[in-house]
mmCIF file of C-alpha atoms in Angstrom:
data_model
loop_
_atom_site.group_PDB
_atom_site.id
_atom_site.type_symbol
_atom_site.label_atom_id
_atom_site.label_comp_id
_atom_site.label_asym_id
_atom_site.label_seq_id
_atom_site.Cartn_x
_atom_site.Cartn_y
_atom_site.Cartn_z
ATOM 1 C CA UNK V 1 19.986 26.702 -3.947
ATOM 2 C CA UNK V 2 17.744 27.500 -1.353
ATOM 3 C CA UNK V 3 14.118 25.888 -1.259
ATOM 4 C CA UNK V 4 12.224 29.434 -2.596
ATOM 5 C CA UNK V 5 13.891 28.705 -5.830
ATOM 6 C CA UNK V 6 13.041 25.259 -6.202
ATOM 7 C CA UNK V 7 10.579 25.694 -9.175
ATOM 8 C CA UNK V 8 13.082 27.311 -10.918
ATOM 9 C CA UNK V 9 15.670 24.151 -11.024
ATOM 10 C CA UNK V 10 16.486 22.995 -14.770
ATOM 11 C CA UNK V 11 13.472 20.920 -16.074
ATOM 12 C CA UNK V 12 15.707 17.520 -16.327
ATOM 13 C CA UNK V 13 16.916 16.286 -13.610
ATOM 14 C CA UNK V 14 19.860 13.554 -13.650
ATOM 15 C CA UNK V 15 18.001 11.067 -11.044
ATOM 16 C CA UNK V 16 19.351 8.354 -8.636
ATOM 17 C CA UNK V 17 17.758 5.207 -6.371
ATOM 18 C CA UNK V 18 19.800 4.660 -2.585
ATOM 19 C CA UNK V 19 17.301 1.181 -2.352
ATOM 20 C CA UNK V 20 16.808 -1.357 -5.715
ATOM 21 C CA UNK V 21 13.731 -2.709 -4.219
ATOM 22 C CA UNK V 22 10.484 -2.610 -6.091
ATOM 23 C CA UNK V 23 9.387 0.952 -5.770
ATOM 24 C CA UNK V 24 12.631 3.065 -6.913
ATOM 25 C CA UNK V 25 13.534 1.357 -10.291
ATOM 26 C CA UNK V 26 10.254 1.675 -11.415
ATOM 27 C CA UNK V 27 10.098 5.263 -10.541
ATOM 28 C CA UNK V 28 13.289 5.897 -11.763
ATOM 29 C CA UNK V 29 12.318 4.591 -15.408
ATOM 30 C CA UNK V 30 8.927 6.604 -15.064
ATOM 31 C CA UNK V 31 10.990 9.842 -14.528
ATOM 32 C CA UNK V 32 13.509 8.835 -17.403
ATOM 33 C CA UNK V 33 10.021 8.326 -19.863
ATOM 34 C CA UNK V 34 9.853 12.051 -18.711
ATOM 35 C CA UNK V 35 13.190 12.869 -19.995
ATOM 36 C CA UNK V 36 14.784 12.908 -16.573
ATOM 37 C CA UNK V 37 18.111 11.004 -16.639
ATOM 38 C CA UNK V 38 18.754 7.832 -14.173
ATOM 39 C CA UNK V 39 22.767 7.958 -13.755
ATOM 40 C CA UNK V 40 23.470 6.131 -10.481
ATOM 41 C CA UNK V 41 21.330 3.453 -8.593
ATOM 42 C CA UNK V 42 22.370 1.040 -5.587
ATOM 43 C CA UNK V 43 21.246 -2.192 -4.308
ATOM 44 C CA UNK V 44 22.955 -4.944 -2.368
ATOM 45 C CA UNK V 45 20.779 -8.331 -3.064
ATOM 46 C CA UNK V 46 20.876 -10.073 -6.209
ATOM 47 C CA UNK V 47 17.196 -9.527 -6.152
ATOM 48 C CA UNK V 48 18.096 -5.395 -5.981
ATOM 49 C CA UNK V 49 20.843 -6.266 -8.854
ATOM 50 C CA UNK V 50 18.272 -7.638 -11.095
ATOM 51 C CA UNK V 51 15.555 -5.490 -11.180
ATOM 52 C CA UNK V 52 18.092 -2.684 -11.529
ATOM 53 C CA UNK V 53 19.199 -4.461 -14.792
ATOM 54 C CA UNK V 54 16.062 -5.004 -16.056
ATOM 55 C CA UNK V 55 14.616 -1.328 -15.232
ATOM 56 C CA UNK V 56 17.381 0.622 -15.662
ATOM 57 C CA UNK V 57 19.695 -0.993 -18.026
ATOM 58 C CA UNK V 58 23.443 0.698 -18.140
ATOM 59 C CA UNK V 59 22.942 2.549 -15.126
ATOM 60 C CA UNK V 60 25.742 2.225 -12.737
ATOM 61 C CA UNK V 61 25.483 0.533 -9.526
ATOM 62 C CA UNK V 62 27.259 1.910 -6.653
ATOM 63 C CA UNK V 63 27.339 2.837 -2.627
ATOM 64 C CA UNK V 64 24.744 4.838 -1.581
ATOM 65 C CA UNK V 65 26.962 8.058 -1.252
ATOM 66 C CA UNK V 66 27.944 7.784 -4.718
ATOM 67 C CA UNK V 67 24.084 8.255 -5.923
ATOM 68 C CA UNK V 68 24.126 10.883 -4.123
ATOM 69 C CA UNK V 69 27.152 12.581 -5.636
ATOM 70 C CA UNK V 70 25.740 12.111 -8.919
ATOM 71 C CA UNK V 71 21.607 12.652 -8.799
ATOM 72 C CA UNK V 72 19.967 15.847 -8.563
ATOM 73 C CA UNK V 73 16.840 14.326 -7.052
ATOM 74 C CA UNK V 74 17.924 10.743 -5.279
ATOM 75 C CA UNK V 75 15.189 8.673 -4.536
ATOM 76 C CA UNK V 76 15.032 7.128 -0.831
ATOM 77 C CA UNK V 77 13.420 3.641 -1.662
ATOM 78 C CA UNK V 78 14.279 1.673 1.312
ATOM 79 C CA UNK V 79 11.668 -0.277 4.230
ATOM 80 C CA UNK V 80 10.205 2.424 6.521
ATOM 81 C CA UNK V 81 12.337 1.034 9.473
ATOM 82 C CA UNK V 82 15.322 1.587 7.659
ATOM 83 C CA UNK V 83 14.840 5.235 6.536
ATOM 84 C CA UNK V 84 15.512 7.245 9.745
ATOM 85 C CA UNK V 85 19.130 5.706 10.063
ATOM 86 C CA UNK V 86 19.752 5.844 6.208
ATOM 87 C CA UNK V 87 19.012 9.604 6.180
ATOM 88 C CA UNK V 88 21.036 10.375 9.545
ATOM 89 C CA UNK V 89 23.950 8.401 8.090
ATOM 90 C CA UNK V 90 24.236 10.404 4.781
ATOM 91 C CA UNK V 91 23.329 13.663 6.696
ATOM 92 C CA UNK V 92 26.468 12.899 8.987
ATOM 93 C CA UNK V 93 28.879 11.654 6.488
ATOM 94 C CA UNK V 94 27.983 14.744 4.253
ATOM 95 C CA UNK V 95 26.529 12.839 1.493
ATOM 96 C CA UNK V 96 23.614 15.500 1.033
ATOM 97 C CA UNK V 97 24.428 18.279 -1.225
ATOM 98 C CA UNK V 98 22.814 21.667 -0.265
ATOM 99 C CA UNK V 99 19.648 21.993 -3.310
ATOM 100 C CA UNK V 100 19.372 18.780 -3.830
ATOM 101 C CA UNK V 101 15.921 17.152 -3.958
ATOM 102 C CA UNK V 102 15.814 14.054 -1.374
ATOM 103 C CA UNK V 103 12.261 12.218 -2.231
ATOM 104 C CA UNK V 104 11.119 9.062 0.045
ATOM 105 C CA UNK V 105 8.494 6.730 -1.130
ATOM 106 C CA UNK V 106 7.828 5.658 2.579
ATOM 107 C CA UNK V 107 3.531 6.165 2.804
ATOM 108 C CA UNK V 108 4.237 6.007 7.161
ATOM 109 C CA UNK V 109 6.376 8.929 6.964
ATOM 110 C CA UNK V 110 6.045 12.793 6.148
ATOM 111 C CA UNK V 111 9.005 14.855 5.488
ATOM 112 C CA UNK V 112 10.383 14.724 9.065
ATOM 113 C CA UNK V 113 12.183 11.878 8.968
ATOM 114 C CA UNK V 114 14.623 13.884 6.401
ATOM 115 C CA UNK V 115 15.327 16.405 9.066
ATOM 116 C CA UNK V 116 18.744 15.680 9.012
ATOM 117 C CA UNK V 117 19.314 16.291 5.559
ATOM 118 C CA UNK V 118 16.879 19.347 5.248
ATOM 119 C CA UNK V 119 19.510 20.562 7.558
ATOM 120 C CA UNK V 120 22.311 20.007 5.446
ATOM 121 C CA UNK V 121 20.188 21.532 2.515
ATOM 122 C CA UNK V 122 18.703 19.054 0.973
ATOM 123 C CA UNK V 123 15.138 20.222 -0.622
ATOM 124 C CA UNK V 124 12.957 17.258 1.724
ATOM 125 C CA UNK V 125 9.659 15.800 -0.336
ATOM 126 C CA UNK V 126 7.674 12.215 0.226
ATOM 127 C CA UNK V 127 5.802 10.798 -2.283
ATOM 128 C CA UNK V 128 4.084 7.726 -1.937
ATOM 129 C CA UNK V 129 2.284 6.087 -4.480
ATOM 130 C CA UNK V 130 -0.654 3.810 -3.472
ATOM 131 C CA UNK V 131 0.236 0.850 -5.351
ATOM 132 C CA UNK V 132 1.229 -2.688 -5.257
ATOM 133 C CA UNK V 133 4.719 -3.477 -6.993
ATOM 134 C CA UNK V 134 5.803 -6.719 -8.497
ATOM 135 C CA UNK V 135 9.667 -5.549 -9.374
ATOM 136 C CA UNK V 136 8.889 -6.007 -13.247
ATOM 137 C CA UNK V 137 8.162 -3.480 -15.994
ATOM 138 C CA UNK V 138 4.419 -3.548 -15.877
ATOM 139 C CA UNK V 139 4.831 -1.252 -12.547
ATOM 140 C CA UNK V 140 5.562 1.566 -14.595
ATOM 141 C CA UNK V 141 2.293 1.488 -16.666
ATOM 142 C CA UNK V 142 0.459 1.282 -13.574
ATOM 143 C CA UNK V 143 1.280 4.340 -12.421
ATOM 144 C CA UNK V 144 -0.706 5.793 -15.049
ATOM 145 C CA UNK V 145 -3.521 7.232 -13.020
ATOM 146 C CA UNK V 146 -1.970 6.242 -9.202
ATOM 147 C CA UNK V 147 -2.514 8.383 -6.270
ATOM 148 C CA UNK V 148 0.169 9.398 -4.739
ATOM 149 C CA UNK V 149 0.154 11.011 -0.948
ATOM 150 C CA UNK V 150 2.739 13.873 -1.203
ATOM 151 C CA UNK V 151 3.596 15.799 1.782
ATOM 152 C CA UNK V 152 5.952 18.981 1.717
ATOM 153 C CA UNK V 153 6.948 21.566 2.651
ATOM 154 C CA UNK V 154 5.077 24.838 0.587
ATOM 155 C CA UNK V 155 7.574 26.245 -1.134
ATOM 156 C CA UNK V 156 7.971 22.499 -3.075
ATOM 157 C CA UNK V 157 4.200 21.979 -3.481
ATOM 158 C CA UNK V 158 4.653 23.063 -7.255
ATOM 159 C CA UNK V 159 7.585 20.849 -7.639
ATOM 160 C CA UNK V 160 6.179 17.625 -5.704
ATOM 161 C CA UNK V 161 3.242 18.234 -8.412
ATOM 162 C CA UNK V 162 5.032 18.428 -11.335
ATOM 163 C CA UNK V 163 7.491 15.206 -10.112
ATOM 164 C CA UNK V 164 4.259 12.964 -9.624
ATOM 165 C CA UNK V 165 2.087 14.057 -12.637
ATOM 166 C CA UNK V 166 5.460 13.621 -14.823
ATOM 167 C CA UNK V 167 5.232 9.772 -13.112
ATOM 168 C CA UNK V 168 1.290 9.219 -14.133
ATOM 169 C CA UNK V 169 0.099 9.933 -11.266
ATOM 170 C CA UNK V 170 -2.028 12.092 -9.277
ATOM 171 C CA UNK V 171 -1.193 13.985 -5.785
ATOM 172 C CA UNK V 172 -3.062 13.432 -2.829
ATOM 173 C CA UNK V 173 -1.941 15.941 -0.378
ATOM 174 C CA UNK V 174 -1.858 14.189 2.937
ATOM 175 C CA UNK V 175 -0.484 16.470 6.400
ATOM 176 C CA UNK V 176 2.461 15.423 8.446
ATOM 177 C CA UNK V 177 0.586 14.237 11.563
ATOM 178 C CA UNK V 178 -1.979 12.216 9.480
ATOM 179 C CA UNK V 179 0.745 10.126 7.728
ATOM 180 C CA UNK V 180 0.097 6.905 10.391
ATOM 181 C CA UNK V 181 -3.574 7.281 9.568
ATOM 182 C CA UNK V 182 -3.007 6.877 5.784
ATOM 183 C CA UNK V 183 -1.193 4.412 5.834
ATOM 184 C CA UNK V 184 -2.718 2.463 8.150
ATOM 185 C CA UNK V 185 -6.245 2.749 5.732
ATOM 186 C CA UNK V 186 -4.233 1.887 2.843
ATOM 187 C CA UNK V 187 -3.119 -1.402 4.586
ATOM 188 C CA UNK V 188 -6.061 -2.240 5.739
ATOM 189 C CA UNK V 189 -7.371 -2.039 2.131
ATOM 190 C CA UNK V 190 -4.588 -3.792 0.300
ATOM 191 C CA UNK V 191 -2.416 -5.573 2.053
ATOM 192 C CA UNK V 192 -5.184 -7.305 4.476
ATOM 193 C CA UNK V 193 -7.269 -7.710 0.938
ATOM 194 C CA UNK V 194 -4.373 -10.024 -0.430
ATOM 195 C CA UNK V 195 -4.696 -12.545 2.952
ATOM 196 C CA UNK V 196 -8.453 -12.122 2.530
ATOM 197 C CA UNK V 197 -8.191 -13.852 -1.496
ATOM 198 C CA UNK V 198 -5.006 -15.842 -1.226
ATOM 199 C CA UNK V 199 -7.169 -17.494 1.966
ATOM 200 C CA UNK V 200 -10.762 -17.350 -0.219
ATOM 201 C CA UNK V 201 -8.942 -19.280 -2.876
ATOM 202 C CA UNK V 202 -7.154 -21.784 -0.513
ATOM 203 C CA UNK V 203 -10.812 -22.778 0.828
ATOM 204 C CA UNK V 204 -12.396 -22.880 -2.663
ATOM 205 C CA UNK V 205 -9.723 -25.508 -3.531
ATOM 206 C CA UNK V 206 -10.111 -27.327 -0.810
ATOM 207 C CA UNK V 207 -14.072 -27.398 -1.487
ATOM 208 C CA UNK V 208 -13.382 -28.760 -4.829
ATOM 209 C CA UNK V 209 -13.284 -25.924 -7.077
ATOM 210 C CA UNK V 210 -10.595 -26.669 -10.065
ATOM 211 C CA UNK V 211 -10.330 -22.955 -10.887
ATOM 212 C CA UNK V 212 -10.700 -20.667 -7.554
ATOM 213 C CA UNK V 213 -8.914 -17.388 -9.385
ATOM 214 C CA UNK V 214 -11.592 -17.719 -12.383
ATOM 215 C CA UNK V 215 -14.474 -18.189 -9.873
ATOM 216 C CA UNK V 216 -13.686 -14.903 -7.174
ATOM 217 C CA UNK V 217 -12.698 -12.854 -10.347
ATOM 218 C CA UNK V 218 -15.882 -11.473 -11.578
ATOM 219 C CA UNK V 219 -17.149 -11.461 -8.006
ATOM 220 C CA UNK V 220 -14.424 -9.776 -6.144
ATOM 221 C CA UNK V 221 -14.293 -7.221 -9.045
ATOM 222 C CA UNK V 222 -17.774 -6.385 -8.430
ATOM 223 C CA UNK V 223 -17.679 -6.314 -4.647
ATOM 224 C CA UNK V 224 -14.802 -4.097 -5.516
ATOM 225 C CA UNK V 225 -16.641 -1.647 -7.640
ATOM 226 C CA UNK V 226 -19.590 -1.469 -6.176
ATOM 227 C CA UNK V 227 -17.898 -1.042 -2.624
ATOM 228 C CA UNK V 228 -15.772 1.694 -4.487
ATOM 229 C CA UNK V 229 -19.533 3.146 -5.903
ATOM 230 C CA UNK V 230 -21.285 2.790 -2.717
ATOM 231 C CA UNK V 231 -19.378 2.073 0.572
ATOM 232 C CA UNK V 232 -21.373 0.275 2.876
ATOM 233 C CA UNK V 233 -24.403 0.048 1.177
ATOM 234 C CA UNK V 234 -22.810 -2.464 -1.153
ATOM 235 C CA UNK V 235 -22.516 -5.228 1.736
ATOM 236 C CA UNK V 236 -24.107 -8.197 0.986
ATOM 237 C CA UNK V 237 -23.994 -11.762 2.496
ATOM 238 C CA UNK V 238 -25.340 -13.672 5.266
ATOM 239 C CA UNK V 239 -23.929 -11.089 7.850
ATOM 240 C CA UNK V 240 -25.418 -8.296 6.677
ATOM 241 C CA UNK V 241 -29.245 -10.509 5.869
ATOM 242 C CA UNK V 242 -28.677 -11.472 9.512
ATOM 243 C CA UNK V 243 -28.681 -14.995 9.355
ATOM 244 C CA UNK V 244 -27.111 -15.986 12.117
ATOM 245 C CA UNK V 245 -27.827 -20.477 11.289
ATOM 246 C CA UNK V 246 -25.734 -19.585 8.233
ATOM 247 C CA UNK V 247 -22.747 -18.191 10.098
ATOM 248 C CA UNK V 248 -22.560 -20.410 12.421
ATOM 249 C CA UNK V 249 -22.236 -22.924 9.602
ATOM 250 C CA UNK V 250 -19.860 -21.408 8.328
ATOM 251 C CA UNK V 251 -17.464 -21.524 11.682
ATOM 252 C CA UNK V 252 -18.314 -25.158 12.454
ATOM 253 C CA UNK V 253 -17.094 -26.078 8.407
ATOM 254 C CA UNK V 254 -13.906 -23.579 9.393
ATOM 255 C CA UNK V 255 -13.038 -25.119 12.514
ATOM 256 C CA UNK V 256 -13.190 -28.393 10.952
ATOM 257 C CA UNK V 257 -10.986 -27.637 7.843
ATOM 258 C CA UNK V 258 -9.459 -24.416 8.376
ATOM 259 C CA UNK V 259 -9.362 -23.724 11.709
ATOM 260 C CA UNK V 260 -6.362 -21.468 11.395
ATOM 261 C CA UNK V 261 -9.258 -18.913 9.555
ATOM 262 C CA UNK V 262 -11.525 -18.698 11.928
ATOM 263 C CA UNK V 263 -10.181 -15.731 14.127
ATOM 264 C CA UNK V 264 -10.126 -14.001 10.502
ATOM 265 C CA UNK V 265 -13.552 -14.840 9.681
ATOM 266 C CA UNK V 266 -14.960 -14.074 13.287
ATOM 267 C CA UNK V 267 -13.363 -11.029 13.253
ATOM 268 C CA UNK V 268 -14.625 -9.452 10.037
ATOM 269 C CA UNK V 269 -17.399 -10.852 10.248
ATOM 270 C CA UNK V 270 -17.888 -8.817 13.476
ATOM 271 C CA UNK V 271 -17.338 -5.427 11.877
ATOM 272 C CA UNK V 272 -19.352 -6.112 9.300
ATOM 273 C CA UNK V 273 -22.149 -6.323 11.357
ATOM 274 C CA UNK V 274 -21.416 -3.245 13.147
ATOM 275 C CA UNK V 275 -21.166 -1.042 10.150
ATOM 276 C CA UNK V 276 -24.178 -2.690 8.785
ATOM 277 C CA UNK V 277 -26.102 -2.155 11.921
ATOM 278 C CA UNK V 278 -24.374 1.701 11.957
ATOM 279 C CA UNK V 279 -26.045 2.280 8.391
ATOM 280 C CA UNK V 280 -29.111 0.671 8.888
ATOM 281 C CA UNK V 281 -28.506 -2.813 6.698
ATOM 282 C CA UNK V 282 -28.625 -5.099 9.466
ATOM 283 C CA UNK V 283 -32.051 -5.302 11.123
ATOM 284 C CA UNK V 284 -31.482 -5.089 15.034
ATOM 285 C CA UNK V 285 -34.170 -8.024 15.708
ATOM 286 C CA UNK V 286 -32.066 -10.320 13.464
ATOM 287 C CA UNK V 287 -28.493 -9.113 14.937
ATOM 288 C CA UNK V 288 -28.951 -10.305 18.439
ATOM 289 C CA UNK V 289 -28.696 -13.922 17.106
ATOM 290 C CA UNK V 290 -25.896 -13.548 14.878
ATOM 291 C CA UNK V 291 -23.776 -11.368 17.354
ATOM 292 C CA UNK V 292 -24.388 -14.279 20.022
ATOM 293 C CA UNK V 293 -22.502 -16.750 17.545
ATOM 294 C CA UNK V 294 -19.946 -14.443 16.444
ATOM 295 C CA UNK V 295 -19.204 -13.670 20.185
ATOM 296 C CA UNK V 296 -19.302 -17.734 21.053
ATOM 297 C CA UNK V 297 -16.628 -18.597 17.946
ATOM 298 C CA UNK V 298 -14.888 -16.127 19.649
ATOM 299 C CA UNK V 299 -14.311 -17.827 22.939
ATOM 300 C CA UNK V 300 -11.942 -20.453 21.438
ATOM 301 C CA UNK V 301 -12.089 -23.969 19.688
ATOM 302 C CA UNK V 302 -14.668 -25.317 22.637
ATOM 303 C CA UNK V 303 -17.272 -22.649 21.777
ATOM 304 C CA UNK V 304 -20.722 -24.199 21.127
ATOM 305 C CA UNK V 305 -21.740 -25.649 17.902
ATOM 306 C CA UNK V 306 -24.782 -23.706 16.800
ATOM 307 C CA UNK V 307 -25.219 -25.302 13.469
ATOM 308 C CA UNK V 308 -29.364 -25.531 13.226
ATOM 309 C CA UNK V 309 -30.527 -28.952 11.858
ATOM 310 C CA UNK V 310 -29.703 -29.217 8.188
ATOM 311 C CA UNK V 311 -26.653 -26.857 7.798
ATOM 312 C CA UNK V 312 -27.535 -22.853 7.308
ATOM 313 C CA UNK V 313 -28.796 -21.678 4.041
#
């Protein structure tokens, strides 16, 4: 079936996962909720095995190839550095059946990397939805309302739609060449927001704090909302006041007791000032000071001590 007639393709689809990792069993049981049909998954860890057996019960597992043979639309749900040669091997083994949908989940890659198999005549989307996955059921109610980027080709804009709106989500249409960029904001986001709390909470603990997850939860969902709301106006904090005695408190208590943090800390702490500065939060009298410490904590564990009398406020 060539790609022009891709919105006219039955309205079920029998579906199959090359990859048992979080992403494609979720997915998978999304789409079946739709009335598509999962009939052929694969997976290799026990990990893969059981997540396949909790989302997808009675669905066969077997090689990739065989999912393939069987799926009308096969989702690719493996690590981005393992997609190029997973796609070139079932392109040149003649796994890919000419019509049939080929969907990756990758959020670094547009539809290039399924060249190979657009060649053979396979109908090339990627979808990528911007969520976290845990592997468990509750990933399929959270992609009630998840963006997804989607990049493809014209002719399967309708289709790529349809697939993620049928999943709970909503598209994002994202070019080819600015795939790198949108995934690199989305890590930056998420992934480097997980370090940021999993390292919050360590330091709360070791302050004292009996209950660090109840104690950042109301004020990280704030900081979240408002920052959502607002951008950079939402900054608050010593950083943003200016108050330089305060953040160089901060890096003496870190080099004493988490000295492994304070490259982190220095570091944000040092864009934050320069997007407060940029929009006008951060008076320039007061930001001399403060970038003086940040660029001393900077210079290694020797830097100066500039801890005013008393500790910072």
């Amino acid at each position: 079936m060539p790609p022009t007639e891709a919105q006219d393709r039955p309205a079920r689809l029998t579906v199959g996962v090359v990859g048992a990792g979080r992403v494609g069993p979720a997915l998978a049981a999304s789409l079946q909720l739709a009335g598509h049909r999962p009939v052929a998954v694969s997976g290799v860890s026990d990990a893969s095995v059981r997540r396949a057996a909790e989302l997808l019960p009675d669905v066969p597992l077997v090689t990739p190839a065989e999912v393939l043979a069987r799926a009308d639309l096969v989702l690719l749900t493996v690590p981005d550095d393992a997609l190029a040669d997973l796609v070139s091997g079932l392109a040149e083994t003649g796994a890919v059946r000419p019509g049939q949908l080929l969907v990756h989940t990758s959020g670094r890659y547009g539809t290039a990397v399924l060249d190979p198999a657009t060649r053979a005549g396979a109908l090339p989307l990627a979808l990528h939805p911007a969520m976290t996955f845990t592997g468990t059921s509750v990933d399929v109610q959270r992609l009630a309302g998840c963006s997804f980027g989607v990049t493809s080709p014209d002719e399967l804009r309708m289709a790529a739609e349809a697939l993620v709106i049928e999943m709970g989500g909503e598209p994002e249409w994202i070019t080819e060449s600015a795939r790198p960029l949108y995934h690199a904001a989305l890590a930056i986001g998420a992934n480097h927001l997980v370090t940021l709390v999993a390292q919050s909470m360590e330091l709360l603990h070791d302050a004292g704090v009996q209950a660090p997850d109840r104690m950042l939860g109301p004020l990280l969902g704030a900081a979240l909302d408002n920052a959502l709301r607002s951008g950079d106006a939402a900054l608050t904090g010593p950083v943003a006041r200016g108050d330089a005695g305060t953040v160089a408190a901060h890096i003496a208590e870190l080099r004493r007791h988490a000295p492994q943090s304070v490259a982190g800390y220095v570091a944000m702490a040092r864009t934050t000032a320069d997007r407060a500065l940029d929009h006008g939060l951060l008076k320039p009298e007061l930001a001399a000071d403060l970038l003086e410490v940040l660029a001393d904590a900077g210079d290694g564990p020797d830097a100066p001590d500039h801890t005013p009398e008393g500790g910072g406020r």
